[in-house]
Tab-separated table of C-alpha atoms in Angstrom:
chain	number	residue	atom	x	y	z
A	1	MET	CA	70.752	107.001	84.710
A	2	THR	CA	68.741	103.663	84.248
A	3	PHE	CA	70.214	100.037	85.922
A	4	SER	CA	69.452	97.156	83.849
A	5	SER	CA	68.091	94.334	85.332
A	6	SER	CA	70.196	91.147	83.945
A	7	ALA	CA	72.360	89.756	85.073
A	8	VAL	CA	75.495	91.449	84.038
A	9	PRO	CA	74.810	94.922	85.595
A	10	SER	CA	74.662	97.975	82.669
A	11	PHE	CA	73.456	101.589	83.282
A	12	SER	CA	71.543	104.175	80.613
A	13	ILE	CA	72.378	107.355	80.074
A	14	ASP	CA	71.384	110.424	77.404
A	15	GLY	CA	71.001	107.162	75.328
A	16	VAL	CA	74.675	105.762	75.163
A	17	ARG	CA	73.921	101.912	77.616
A	18	ILE	CA	77.106	101.179	78.920
A	19	VAL	CA	77.669	97.247	80.408
A	20	PHE	CA	80.045	96.259	83.531
A	21	ASP	CA	81.778	92.722	82.876
A	22	GLU	CA	81.985	90.833	86.605
A	23	LEU	CA	84.765	90.938	89.116
A	24	SER	CA	86.489	86.792	89.204
A	25	GLU	CA	89.592	86.061	90.531
A	26	THR	CA	90.854	85.284	86.944
A	27	LYS	CA	89.324	88.341	85.504
A	28	PRO	CA	89.401	92.131	86.348
A	29	GLY	CA	86.023	93.265	84.608
A	30	GLY	CA	85.111	96.679	83.724
A	31	LEU	CA	83.027	97.937	81.159
A	32	VAL	CA	82.622	95.501	78.583
A	33	GLY	CA	80.454	96.994	75.468
A	34	TRP	CA	78.041	100.184	74.646
A	35	SER	CA	75.601	100.860	72.706
A	36	PHE	CA	74.603	103.874	70.368
A	37	VAL	CA	70.941	105.288	69.683
A	38	GLU	CA	72.043	105.603	65.694
A	39	SER	CA	74.302	102.447	65.241
A	40	SER	CA	74.525	98.385	64.497
A	41	SER	CA	75.118	96.164	66.753
A	42	VAL	CA	78.689	95.403	65.767
A	43	LEU	CA	82.144	95.214	67.151
A	44	ILE	CA	83.933	99.051	66.784
A	45	ASP	CA	87.416	98.120	66.662
A	46	GLY	CA	87.070	95.168	68.752
A	47	VAL	CA	84.899	96.621	71.189
A	48	ALA	CA	81.395	95.123	71.338
A	49	THR	CA	78.199	97.735	70.289
A	50	GLY	CA	74.646	97.315	70.382
A	51	VAL	CA	71.645	99.686	69.462
A	52	ALA	CA	70.153	101.885	72.910
A	53	ASP	CA	66.491	102.543	73.864
A	54	PRO	CA	66.109	106.377	73.244
A	55	SER	CA	63.720	106.573	76.364
A	56	ASP	CA	64.742	108.590	78.806
A	57	SER	CA	67.149	108.486	81.793
A	58	PRO	CA	65.489	109.985	85.283
A	59	VAL	CA	68.254	110.642	87.572
A	60	HIS	CA	69.384	107.765	89.980
A	61	PRO	CA	69.618	108.198	93.496
A	62	SER	CA	73.996	108.745	93.406
A	63	GLY	CA	73.178	111.930	91.372
A	64	VAL	CA	74.271	111.113	88.698
A	65	VAL	CA	72.511	112.848	85.179
A	66	SER	CA	74.472	112.045	82.256
A	67	ILE	CA	78.004	110.397	80.766
A	68	ASP	CA	80.540	113.237	80.163
A	69	GLN	CA	82.636	111.091	78.419
A	70	VAL	CA	83.357	107.818	77.456
A	71	VAL	CA	86.868	106.477	77.523
A	72	VAL	CA	88.419	104.361	74.919
A	73	MET	CA	92.507	103.232	74.881
A	74	THR	CA	93.648	101.761	71.540
A	75	PRO	CA	97.498	101.259	69.772
A	76	SER	CA	96.205	103.697	66.668
A	77	LEU	CA	94.179	106.164	67.286
A	78	ASP	CA	93.440	106.362	63.067
A	79	ARG	CA	91.937	102.352	63.181
A	80	THR	CA	89.162	103.243	66.301
A	81	CYS	CA	88.762	106.591	65.238
A	82	GLY	CA	87.575	105.014	61.551
A	83	ALA	CA	85.833	102.468	63.000
A	84	ILE	CA	83.886	104.688	65.655
A	85	THR	CA	83.072	107.356	62.071
A	86	ALA	CA	82.601	104.176	59.972
A	87	ALA	CA	80.372	102.260	62.460
A	88	THR	CA	78.039	105.448	63.817
A	89	GLY	CA	78.412	108.312	61.271
A	90	LEU	CA	79.292	110.460	64.551
A	91	PRO	CA	82.940	112.205	62.344
A	92	LEU	CA	85.975	112.548	64.572
A	93	LYS	CA	86.234	116.575	65.801
A	94	ARG	CA	89.709	116.943	66.945
A	95	ILE	CA	93.169	115.587	67.578
A	96	ARG	CA	95.051	116.157	70.120
A	97	GLU	CA	98.296	115.602	70.704
A	98	ALA	CA	99.172	114.918	74.592
A	99	GLY	CA	102.811	115.027	75.196
A	100	GLY	CA	104.311	111.739	75.288
A	101	GLY	CA	103.832	110.055	72.603
A	102	VAL	CA	100.169	109.966	73.868
A	103	ARG	CA	97.284	111.132	70.745
A	104	GLN	CA	93.549	112.449	72.486
A	105	GLY	CA	90.453	112.120	69.272
A	106	PHE	CA	87.499	113.103	70.290
A	107	HIS	CA	84.318	112.154	68.749
A	108	ARG	CA	80.569	113.900	70.064
A	109	ALA	CA	77.330	111.343	70.031
A	110	GLY	CA	74.945	113.693	71.410
A	111	ARG	CA	76.515	114.814	74.946
A	112	VAL	CA	78.763	112.373	75.293
A	113	ILE	CA	82.291	112.871	74.731
A	114	LEU	CA	84.113	109.610	72.903
A	115	GLU	CA	87.354	110.229	73.633
A	116	VAL	CA	89.566	107.661	71.760
A	117	VAL	CA	93.295	107.955	73.683
A	118	GLU	CA	96.652	106.081	71.901
A	119	ARG	CA	99.015	105.331	74.352
A	120	PRO	CA	102.521	104.536	72.327
A	121	ASP	CA	102.603	101.767	75.279
A	122	VAL	CA	99.276	99.859	73.832
A	123	PRO	CA	100.385	96.315	71.699
A	124	ALA	CA	100.291	97.690	68.434
A	125	ASP	CA	98.082	93.760	67.945
A	126	ARG	CA	95.767	94.630	70.436
A	127	PRO	CA	91.872	95.932	69.641
A	128	ALA	CA	90.436	98.970	71.574
A	129	HIS	CA	88.945	99.181	74.937
A	130	LEU	CA	87.148	100.590	76.817
A	131	TRP	CA	88.725	101.961	79.898
A	132	GLY	CA	86.627	104.572	81.607
A	133	VAL	CA	83.850	106.905	81.605
A	134	VAL	CA	83.053	110.248	83.245
A	135	LEU	CA	79.354	110.840	84.718
A	136	ILE	CA	78.096	114.297	85.744
A	137	VAL	CA	76.323	115.002	88.977
A	138	ASN	CA	74.830	118.037	89.637
A	139	ASP	CA	76.839	118.135	93.675
A	140	LEU	CA	79.709	117.133	93.598
A	141	ASP	CA	80.276	117.673	96.956
A	142	ALA	CA	77.233	115.921	97.599
A	143	THR	CA	77.546	112.955	95.759
A	144	VAL	CA	81.714	112.845	96.860
A	145	ALA	CA	79.698	113.151	101.449
A	146	SER	CA	77.311	110.465	99.931
A	147	TRP	CA	79.984	108.010	98.130
A	148	GLY	CA	82.552	108.817	101.165
A	149	PRO	CA	86.808	109.113	100.979
A	150	ASP	CA	87.072	105.159	100.880
A	151	VAL	CA	85.468	105.580	97.602
A	152	VAL	CA	86.167	108.820	96.050
A	153	GLY	CA	88.960	110.935	96.414
A	154	ALA	CA	88.431	114.969	97.166
A	155	PRO	CA	87.185	117.633	94.208
A	156	ARG	CA	90.262	118.924	92.550
A	157	ASP	CA	89.980	121.268	89.428
A	158	ALA	CA	89.046	119.797	85.878
A	159	VAL	CA	90.763	120.221	82.721
A	160	GLN	CA	87.423	122.191	81.341
A	161	PRO	CA	87.456	125.730	82.769
A	162	GLY	CA	85.069	126.152	86.000
A	163	ARG	CA	84.329	121.941	86.076
A	164	ARG	CA	85.133	120.091	89.204
A	165	ILE	CA	86.256	116.467	89.088
A	166	ALA	CA	86.848	113.711	91.592
A	167	THR	CA	87.714	110.114	90.907
A	168	VAL	CA	86.652	106.570	92.089
A	169	LYS	CA	89.791	104.844	93.918
A	170	SER	CA	90.706	102.046	91.606
A	171	ASP	CA	90.618	99.902	94.621
A	172	VAL	CA	87.244	100.160	94.776
A	173	GLY	CA	86.885	97.517	92.738
A	174	LEU	CA	85.231	98.177	89.473
A	175	GLY	CA	87.560	97.367	87.110
A	176	THR	CA	86.868	99.867	84.979
A	177	ALA	CA	87.973	104.241	85.713
A	178	VAL	CA	85.697	106.106	86.680
A	179	ALA	CA	85.701	109.891	87.378
A	180	ILE	CA	82.778	112.561	89.044
A	181	MET	CA	82.404	115.971	87.562
A	182	SER	CA	80.419	118.923	87.619
A	183	PRO	CA	77.834	119.974	84.945
A	184	HIS	CA	78.407	121.975	82.319
A	185	THR	CA	77.282	125.710	83.034
A	186	SER	CA	76.999	129.183	80.386
A	187	SER	CA	80.231	129.648	81.249
A	188	ASN	CA	82.444	126.527	80.522
């Protein structure tokens, strides 16, 4: 994971660059863009997209070693997944009906899962937006202990069998949902 030295905070992991907007009194901040190694600089259904440097990403002092998922919120799964495929060539791998009118579509960018979530409460005329990111750490318990209970919740079992997850608290003020997760193992 590498961090940008520019005025706008960003980091790169596994060839995906994540850019955070700065917090202010008039806007909540959060993720504002992403980049892919094999992409052109375009908008993907309203999400600013650029070209990433394919350089290796070192382990960050926080223990983060890679990105597991980037979550995109949209009023139209078909529209956003189609835009991702058109801009990146990444096919839609599967769709999951999550209940309550929520649908999830999944693309794969190398080792990173792009999870597109359609929710019925998102106004139909809104563009897609980056909603959150799930980061992989080698030692979840050590990272949670290092960050402390004011920053991150207690680890719990993840949806994926054999994995655990902890969520960064919203009142930390990142402006976007962030979770940290244990790594994949040969059994999961």
